[in-house]
């Protein structure tokens, strides 16, 4: 791949992408992203911030970022590094599932309890 024209190729691809989408579609997509960001931020502030699981969430986000970097490396023809990083992320993700299996089972059991939604979202004293 010729990196001298990489910025022009990227710019051309972005222009083509936005040209294909209509303006209403872009506005709807931006609105959906903002709503999703607000929901994730609210869930983070209410349930995760200040707890031991905050580090787990940060580690999970790091795995997602590493997976994204591996995809980028594969797309720019650095296949060995990209596949290595992607394999590493897959192995670590699987290991986390195996290691935290009892906690995941307890969490899923908690989600399945009757009245979970009412207790969690409509009780102002929950998790404060």
GROMACS .gro file of N, CA and C in nm:
model
  384
    1UNK      N    1   0.085  -0.118   0.000
    1UNK     CA    2   0.000   0.000   0.000
    1UNK      C    3   0.089   0.124   0.000
    2UNK      N    4   0.054   0.219  -0.080
    2UNK     CA    5   0.128   0.342  -0.090
    2UNK      C    6   0.077   0.439   0.017
    3UNK      N    7   0.160   0.468   0.119
    3UNK     CA    8   0.118   0.554   0.227
    3UNK      C    9   0.128   0.702   0.192
    4UNK      N   10   0.187   0.735   0.080
    4UNK     CA   11   0.199   0.875   0.042
    4UNK      C   12   0.062   0.934   0.011
    5UNK      N   13  -0.028   0.856  -0.043
    5UNK     CA   14  -0.161   0.905  -0.078
    5UNK      C   15  -0.268   0.852   0.017
    6UNK      N   16  -0.228   0.801   0.133
    6UNK     CA   17  -0.322   0.742   0.227
    6UNK      C   18  -0.426   0.844   0.274
    7UNK      N   19  -0.383   0.967   0.304
    7UNK     CA   20  -0.477   1.068   0.351
    7UNK      C   21  -0.578   1.105   0.243
    8UNK      N   22  -0.535   1.110   0.118
    8UNK     CA   23  -0.628   1.142   0.009
    8UNK      C   24  -0.728   1.029  -0.012
    9UNK      N   25  -0.682   0.905  -0.001
    9UNK     CA   26  -0.772   0.790  -0.015
    9UNK      C   27  -0.874   0.791   0.097
   10UNK      N   28  -0.830   0.818   0.220
   10UNK     CA   29  -0.921   0.822   0.334
   10UNK      C   30  -1.022   0.934   0.318
   11UNK      N   31  -0.977   1.050   0.277
   11UNK     CA   32  -1.067   1.164   0.256
   11UNK      C   33  -1.169   1.134   0.147
   12UNK      N   34  -1.125   1.072   0.039
   12UNK     CA   35  -1.216   1.037  -0.071
   12UNK      C   36  -1.320   0.936  -0.024
   13UNK      N   37  -1.280   0.838   0.056
   13UNK     CA   38  -1.373   0.739   0.108
   13UNK      C   39  -1.476   0.804   0.201
   14UNK      N   40  -1.432   0.898   0.284
   14UNK     CA   41  -1.524   0.967   0.374
   14UNK      C   42  -1.623   1.053   0.296
   15UNK      N   43  -1.575   1.121   0.192
   15UNK     CA   44  -1.665   1.202   0.109
   15UNK      C   45  -1.767   1.114   0.039
   16UNK      N   46  -1.724   1.000  -0.010
   16UNK     CA   47  -1.815   0.907  -0.076
   16UNK      C   48  -1.919   0.855   0.023
   17UNK      N   49  -1.878   0.824   0.146
   17UNK     CA   50  -1.969   0.775   0.247
   17UNK      C   51  -2.077   0.878   0.279
   18UNK      N   52  -2.036   1.004   0.303
   18UNK     CA   53  -2.132   1.106   0.338
   18UNK      C   54  -2.218   1.148   0.219
   19UNK      N   55  -2.165   1.135   0.101
   19UNK     CA   56  -2.244   1.167  -0.018
   19UNK      C   57  -2.356   1.066  -0.037
   20UNK      N   58  -2.328   0.940  -0.005
   20UNK     CA   59  -2.427   0.834  -0.021
   20UNK      C   60  -2.541   0.847   0.081
   21UNK      N   61  -2.509   0.895   0.199
   21UNK     CA   62  -2.612   0.910   0.302
   21UNK      C   63  -2.686   1.041   0.283
   22UNK      N   64  -2.816   1.038   0.308
   22UNK     CA   65  -2.890   1.163   0.302
   22UNK      C   66  -2.877   1.235   0.436
   23UNK      N   67  -2.910   1.362   0.438
   23UNK     CA   68  -2.891   1.442   0.558
   23UNK      C   69  -2.979   1.395   0.674
   24UNK      N   70  -3.098   1.350   0.645
   24UNK     CA   71  -3.186   1.303   0.751
   24UNK      C   72  -3.127   1.177   0.815
   25UNK      N   73  -3.071   1.090   0.735
   25UNK     CA   74  -3.008   0.970   0.788
   25UNK      C   75  -2.892   1.003   0.879
   26UNK      N   76  -2.813   1.103   0.843
   26UNK     CA   77  -2.701   1.143   0.927
   26UNK      C   78  -2.750   1.199   1.060
   27UNK      N   79  -2.854   1.282   1.055
   27UNK     CA   80  -2.909   1.341   1.178
   27UNK      C   81  -2.965   1.232   1.269
   28UNK      N   82  -3.035   1.135   1.212
   28UNK     CA   83  -3.090   1.025   1.291
   28UNK      C   84  -2.977   0.943   1.353
   29UNK      N   85  -2.873   0.915   1.276
   29UNK     CA   86  -2.760   0.839   1.329
   29UNK      C   87  -2.690   0.912   1.443
   30UNK      N   88  -2.669   1.042   1.428
   30UNK     CA   89  -2.605   1.121   1.534
   30UNK      C   90  -2.693   1.123   1.659
   31UNK      N   91  -2.825   1.136   1.639
   31UNK     CA   92  -2.917   1.135   1.753
   31UNK      C   93  -2.913   1.001   1.826
   32UNK      N   94  -2.913   0.892   1.751
   32UNK     CA   95  -2.906   0.759   1.813
   32UNK      C   96  -2.776   0.739   1.890
   33UNK      N   97  -2.666   0.787   1.835
   33UNK     CA   98  -2.537   0.775   1.904
   33UNK      C   99  -2.538   0.857   2.033
   34UNK      N  100  -2.596   0.976   2.029
   34UNK     CA  101  -2.604   1.060   2.150
   34UNK      C  102  -2.691   0.994   2.257
   35UNK      N  103  -2.805   0.937   2.219
   35UNK     CA  104  -2.892   0.870   2.315
   35UNK      C  105  -2.821   0.750   2.375
   36UNK      N  106  -2.755   0.671   2.291
   36UNK     CA  107  -2.682   0.554   2.341
   36UNK      C  108  -2.568   0.596   2.434
   37UNK      N  109  -2.496   0.702   2.400
   37UNK     CA  110  -2.389   0.752   2.486
   37UNK      C  111  -2.444   0.797   2.621
   38UNK      N  112  -2.560   0.864   2.620
   38UNK     CA  113  -2.621   0.908   2.745
   38UNK      C  114  -2.661   0.788   2.832
   39UNK      N  115  -2.721   0.686   2.771
   39UNK     CA  116  -2.762   0.567   2.846
   39UNK      C  117  -2.641   0.496   2.906
   40UNK      N  118  -2.535   0.481   2.828
   40UNK     CA  119  -2.414   0.416   2.879
   40UNK      C  120  -2.349   0.498   2.990
   41UNK      N  121  -2.347   0.629   2.975
   41UNK     CA  122  -2.291   0.715   3.078
   41UNK      C  123  -2.373   0.707   3.207
   42UNK      N  124  -2.505   0.707   3.194
   42UNK     CA  125  -2.593   0.697   3.311
   42UNK      C  126  -2.570   0.564   3.382
   43UNK      N  127  -2.564   0.455   3.306
   43UNK     CA  128  -2.541   0.323   3.366
   43UNK      C  129  -2.405   0.318   3.433
   44UNK      N  130  -2.305   0.378   3.373
   44UNK     CA  131  -2.172   0.381   3.432
   44UNK      C  132  -2.174   0.459   3.565
   45UNK      N  133  -2.233   0.577   3.564
   45UNK     CA  134  -2.236   0.660   3.685
   45UNK      C  135  -2.316   0.594   3.796
   46UNK      N  136  -2.426   0.527   3.761
   46UNK     CA  137  -2.514   0.472   3.865
   46UNK      C  138  -2.465   0.339   3.920
   47UNK      N  139  -2.414   0.252   3.834
   47UNK     CA  140  -2.386   0.117   3.877
   47UNK      C  141  -2.238   0.081   3.888
   48UNK      N  142  -2.151   0.151   3.818
   48UNK     CA  143  -2.013   0.105   3.808
   48UNK      C  144  -1.913   0.198   3.876
   49UNK      N  145  -1.930   0.328   3.863
   49UNK     CA  146  -1.832   0.423   3.916
   49UNK      C  147  -1.816   0.406   4.066
   50UNK      N  148  -1.691   0.395   4.109
   50UNK     CA  149  -1.660   0.382   4.250
   50UNK      C  150  -1.667   0.240   4.304
   51UNK      N  151  -1.690   0.142   4.218
   51UNK     CA  152  -1.696   0.003   4.263
   51UNK      C  153  -1.574  -0.072   4.211
   52UNK      N  154  -1.561  -0.197   4.253
   52UNK     CA  155  -1.449  -0.279   4.206
   52UNK      C  156  -1.464  -0.315   4.059
   53UNK      N  157  -1.587  -0.313   4.009
   53UNK     CA  158  -1.607  -0.349   3.868
   53UNK      C  159  -1.563  -0.239   3.772
   54UNK      N  160  -1.528  -0.123   3.824
   54UNK     CA  161  -1.481  -0.014   3.737
   54UNK      C  162  -1.355  -0.055   3.662
   55UNK      N  163  -1.265  -0.124   3.729
   55UNK     CA  164  -1.144  -0.173   3.663
   55UNK      C  165  -1.176  -0.279   3.559
   56UNK      N  166  -1.276  -0.361   3.587
   56UNK     CA  167  -1.317  -0.463   3.490
   56UNK      C  168  -1.371  -0.397   3.363
   57UNK      N  169  -1.448  -0.290   3.379
   57UNK     CA  170  -1.502  -0.219   3.263
   57UNK      C  171  -1.389  -0.154   3.184
   58UNK      N  172  -1.293  -0.096   3.253
   58UNK     CA  173  -1.179  -0.036   3.183
   58UNK      C  174  -1.099  -0.141   3.106
   59UNK      N  175  -1.080  -0.258   3.167
   59UNK     CA  176  -1.010  -0.366   3.098
   59UNK      C  177  -1.087  -0.415   2.977
   60UNK      N  178  -1.219  -0.422   2.988
   60UNK     CA  179  -1.302  -0.463   2.875
   60UNK      C  180  -1.292  -0.362   2.761
   61UNK      N  181  -1.294  -0.234   2.797
   61UNK     CA  182  -1.279  -0.130   2.694
   61UNK      C  183  -1.142  -0.139   2.628
   62UNK      N  184  -1.040  -0.171   2.706
   62UNK     CA  185  -0.906  -0.188   2.649
   62UNK      C  186  -0.905  -0.304   2.549
   63UNK      N  187  -0.975  -0.413   2.581
   63UNK     CA  188  -0.984  -0.525   2.486
   63UNK      C  189  -1.055  -0.483   2.358
   64UNK      N  190  -1.160  -0.404   2.370
   64UNK     CA  191  -1.231  -0.357   2.250
   64UNK      C  192  -1.140  -0.267   2.166
   65UNK      N  193  -1.064  -0.180   2.230
   65UNK     CA  194  -0.972  -0.092   2.158
   65UNK      C  195  -0.863  -0.175   2.089
   66UNK      N  196  -0.811  -0.276   2.161
   66UNK     CA  197  -0.708  -0.362   2.100
   66UNK      C  198  -0.764  -0.439   1.981
   67UNK      N  199  -0.890  -0.483   1.990
   67UNK     CA  200  -0.953  -0.551   1.877
   67UNK      C  201  -0.966  -0.455   1.758
   68UNK      N  202  -1.005  -0.330   1.786
   68UNK     CA  203  -1.014  -0.231   1.678
   68UNK      C  204  -0.879  -0.204   1.614
   69UNK      N  205  -0.776  -0.195   1.695
   69UNK     CA  206  -0.641  -0.175   1.641
   69UNK      C  207  -0.599  -0.294   1.555
   70UNK      N  208  -0.635  -0.415   1.600
   70UNK     CA  209  -0.600  -0.534   1.520
   70UNK      C  210  -0.670  -0.531   1.385
   71UNK      N  211  -0.796  -0.487   1.383
   71UNK     CA  212  -0.867  -0.476   1.255
   71UNK      C  213  -0.800  -0.372   1.165
   72UNK      N  214  -0.758  -0.260   1.224
   72UNK     CA  215  -0.689  -0.157   1.147
   72UNK      C  216  -0.558  -0.209   1.091
   73UNK      N  217  -0.483  -0.283   1.173
   73UNK     CA  218  -0.356  -0.339   1.126
   73UNK      C  219  -0.377  -0.436   1.010
   74UNK      N  220  -0.482  -0.515   1.017
   74UNK     CA  221  -0.511  -0.608   0.908
   74UNK      C  222  -0.549  -0.532   0.781
   75UNK      N  223  -0.625  -0.425   0.796
   75UNK     CA  224  -0.667  -0.347   0.678
   75UNK      C  225  -0.551  -0.275   0.609
   76UNK      N  226  -0.447  -0.240   0.686
   76UNK     CA  227  -0.333  -0.172   0.622
   76UNK      C  228  -0.221  -0.272   0.589
   77UNK      N  229  -0.259  -0.399   0.579
   77UNK     CA  230  -0.171  -0.507   0.534
   77UNK      C  231  -0.056  -0.537   0.631
   78UNK      N  232  -0.077  -0.514   0.758
   78UNK     CA  233   0.017  -0.562   0.860
   78UNK      C  234  -0.047  -0.685   0.922
   79UNK      N  235  -0.061  -0.789   0.841
   79UNK     CA  236  -0.140  -0.905   0.876
   79UNK      C  237  -0.086  -0.981   0.996
   80UNK      N  238   0.045  -0.997   1.006
   80UNK     CA  239   0.101  -1.076   1.116
   80UNK      C  240   0.072  -1.009   1.249
   81UNK      N  241   0.098  -0.878   1.259
   81UNK     CA  242   0.069  -0.806   1.382
   81UNK      C  243  -0.081  -0.805   1.411
   82UNK      N  244  -0.161  -0.781   1.309
   82UNK     CA  245  -0.306  -0.774   1.327
   82UNK      C  246  -0.365  -0.905   1.372
   83UNK      N  247  -0.328  -1.014   1.308
   83UNK     CA  248  -0.381  -1.145   1.346
   83UNK      C  249  -0.330  -1.185   1.484
   84UNK      N  250  -0.204  -1.154   1.514
   84UNK     CA  251  -0.151  -1.183   1.647
   84UNK      C  252  -0.231  -1.111   1.755
   85UNK      N  253  -0.254  -0.982   1.734
   85UNK     CA  254  -0.328  -0.903   1.833
   85UNK      C  255  -0.473  -0.951   1.843
   86UNK      N  256  -0.534  -0.983   1.731
   86UNK     CA  257  -0.671  -1.033   1.732
   86UNK      C  258  -0.681  -1.167   1.804
   87UNK      N  259  -0.584  -1.255   1.783
   87UNK     CA  260  -0.581  -1.383   1.852
   87UNK      C  261  -0.560  -1.363   2.002
   88UNK      N  262  -0.473  -1.271   2.038
   88UNK     CA  263  -0.449  -1.242   2.178
   88UNK      C  264  -0.575  -1.191   2.247
   89UNK      N  265  -0.647  -1.102   2.181
   89UNK     CA  266  -0.772  -1.050   2.237
   89UNK      C  267  -0.874  -1.163   2.253
   90UNK      N  268  -0.883  -1.252   2.155
   90UNK     CA  269  -0.976  -1.364   2.164
   90UNK      C  270  -0.942  -1.457   2.280
   91UNK      N  271  -0.816  -1.488   2.297
   91UNK     CA  272  -0.773  -1.577   2.406
   91UNK      C  273  -0.800  -1.513   2.541
   92UNK      N  274  -0.768  -1.385   2.556
   92UNK     CA  275  -0.791  -1.317   2.683
   92UNK      C  276  -0.940  -1.308   2.713
   93UNK      N  277  -1.022  -1.280   2.612
   93UNK     CA  278  -1.167  -1.274   2.632
   93UNK      C  279  -1.222  -1.408   2.677
   94UNK      N  280  -1.179  -1.514   2.613
   94UNK     CA  281  -1.224  -1.648   2.653
   94UNK      C  282  -1.177  -1.682   2.794
   95UNK      N  283  -1.053  -1.645   2.827
   95UNK     CA  284  -1.000  -1.671   2.960
   95UNK      C  285  -1.079  -1.596   3.066
   96UNK      N  286  -1.121  -1.473   3.037
   96UNK     CA  287  -1.201  -1.397   3.133
   96UNK      C  288  -1.335  -1.464   3.158
   97UNK      N  289  -1.395  -1.518   3.052
   97UNK     CA  290  -1.523  -1.589   3.069
   97UNK      C  291  -1.505  -1.711   3.157
   98UNK      N  292  -1.398  -1.785   3.136
   98UNK     CA  293  -1.374  -1.905   3.216
   98UNK      C  294  -1.342  -1.868   3.361
   99UNK      N  295  -1.258  -1.767   3.380
   99UNK     CA  296  -1.216  -1.728   3.515
   99UNK      C  297  -1.333  -1.672   3.595
  100UNK      N  298  -1.415  -1.588   3.533
  100UNK     CA  299  -1.525  -1.522   3.604
  100UNK      C  300  -1.658  -1.594   3.587
  101UNK      N  301  -1.657  -1.722   3.555
  101UNK     CA  302  -1.779  -1.797   3.534
  101UNK      C  303  -1.873  -1.795   3.655
  102UNK      N  304  -1.825  -1.814   3.779
  102UNK     CA  305  -1.917  -1.809   3.892
  102UNK      C  306  -1.982  -1.670   3.910
  103UNK      N  307  -1.904  -1.565   3.890
  103UNK     CA  308  -1.959  -1.430   3.904
  103UNK      C  309  -2.059  -1.401   3.792
  104UNK      N  310  -2.031  -1.446   3.671
  104UNK     CA  311  -2.124  -1.427   3.560
  104UNK      C  312  -2.255  -1.502   3.586
  105UNK      N  313  -2.245  -1.622   3.640
  105UNK     CA  314  -2.365  -1.699   3.672
  105UNK      C  315  -2.447  -1.627   3.778
  106UNK      N  316  -2.382  -1.575   3.881
  106UNK     CA  317  -2.453  -1.502   3.987
  106UNK      C  318  -2.518  -1.375   3.931
  107UNK      N  319  -2.448  -1.305   3.844
  107UNK     CA  320  -2.501  -1.182   3.783
  107UNK      C  321  -2.623  -1.213   3.697
  108UNK      N  322  -2.615  -1.317   3.615
  108UNK     CA  323  -2.729  -1.353   3.530
  108UNK      C  324  -2.847  -1.399   3.615
  109UNK      N  325  -2.820  -1.468   3.727
  109UNK     CA  326  -2.927  -1.506   3.819
  109UNK      C  327  -2.992  -1.383   3.880
  110UNK      N  328  -2.911  -1.282   3.911
  110UNK     CA  329  -2.964  -1.157   3.965
  110UNK      C  330  -3.052  -1.086   3.863
  111UNK      N  331  -3.010  -1.087   3.737
  111UNK     CA  332  -3.090  -1.024   3.632
  111UNK      C  333  -3.224  -1.095   3.614
  112UNK      N  334  -3.229  -1.225   3.639
  112UNK     CA  335  -3.350  -1.301   3.619
  112UNK      C  336  -3.447  -1.298   3.735
  113UNK      N  337  -3.413  -1.231   3.844
  113UNK     CA  338  -3.503  -1.225   3.959
  113UNK      C  339  -3.627  -1.143   3.928
  114UNK      N  340  -3.742  -1.183   3.986
  114UNK     CA  341  -3.864  -1.103   3.967
  114UNK      C  342  -3.847  -0.965   4.029
  115UNK      N  343  -3.893  -0.864   3.960
  115UNK     CA  344  -3.887  -0.727   4.010
  115UNK      C  345  -3.752  -0.660   3.992
  116UNK      N  346  -3.664  -0.719   3.913
  116UNK     CA  347  -3.530  -0.661   3.894
  116UNK      C  348  -3.538  -0.520   3.836
  117UNK      N  349  -3.619  -0.503   3.733
  117UNK     CA  350  -3.627  -0.373   3.666
  117UNK      C  351  -3.684  -0.268   3.760
  118UNK      N  352  -3.787  -0.305   3.833
  118UNK     CA  353  -3.848  -0.209   3.926
  118UNK      C  354  -3.750  -0.168   4.036
  119UNK      N  355  -3.681  -0.267   4.094
  119UNK     CA  356  -3.584  -0.237   4.200
  119UNK      C  357  -3.467  -0.155   4.149
  120UNK      N  358  -3.422  -0.186   4.028
  120UNK     CA  359  -3.301  -0.123   3.977
  120UNK      C  360  -3.325   0.018   3.926
  121UNK      N  361  -3.431   0.038   3.848
  121UNK     CA  362  -3.449   0.166   3.780
  121UNK      C  363  -3.548   0.260   3.847
  122UNK      N  364  -3.638   0.207   3.927
  122UNK     CA  365  -3.740   0.293   3.986
  122UNK      C  366  -3.726   0.313   4.135
  123UNK      N  367  -3.630   0.248   4.198
  123UNK     CA  368  -3.604   0.267   4.340
  123UNK      C  369  -3.489   0.365   4.354
  124UNK      N  370  -3.515   0.480   4.411
  124UNK     CA  371  -3.414   0.585   4.418
  124UNK      C  372  -3.300   0.551   4.514
  125UNK      N  373  -3.320   0.453   4.606
  125UNK     CA  374  -3.217   0.419   4.702
  125UNK      C  375  -3.127   0.306   4.654
  126UNK      N  376  -3.158   0.246   4.540
  126UNK     CA  377  -3.079   0.132   4.491
  126UNK      C  378  -2.942   0.178   4.444
  127UNK      N  379  -2.840   0.110   4.491
  127UNK     CA  380  -2.701   0.131   4.447
  127UNK      C  381  -2.651   0.272   4.470
  128UNK      N  382  -2.688   0.335   4.572
  128UNK     CA  383  -2.637   0.470   4.597
  128UNK      C  384  -2.543   0.471   4.713
   0.00000   0.00000   0.00000
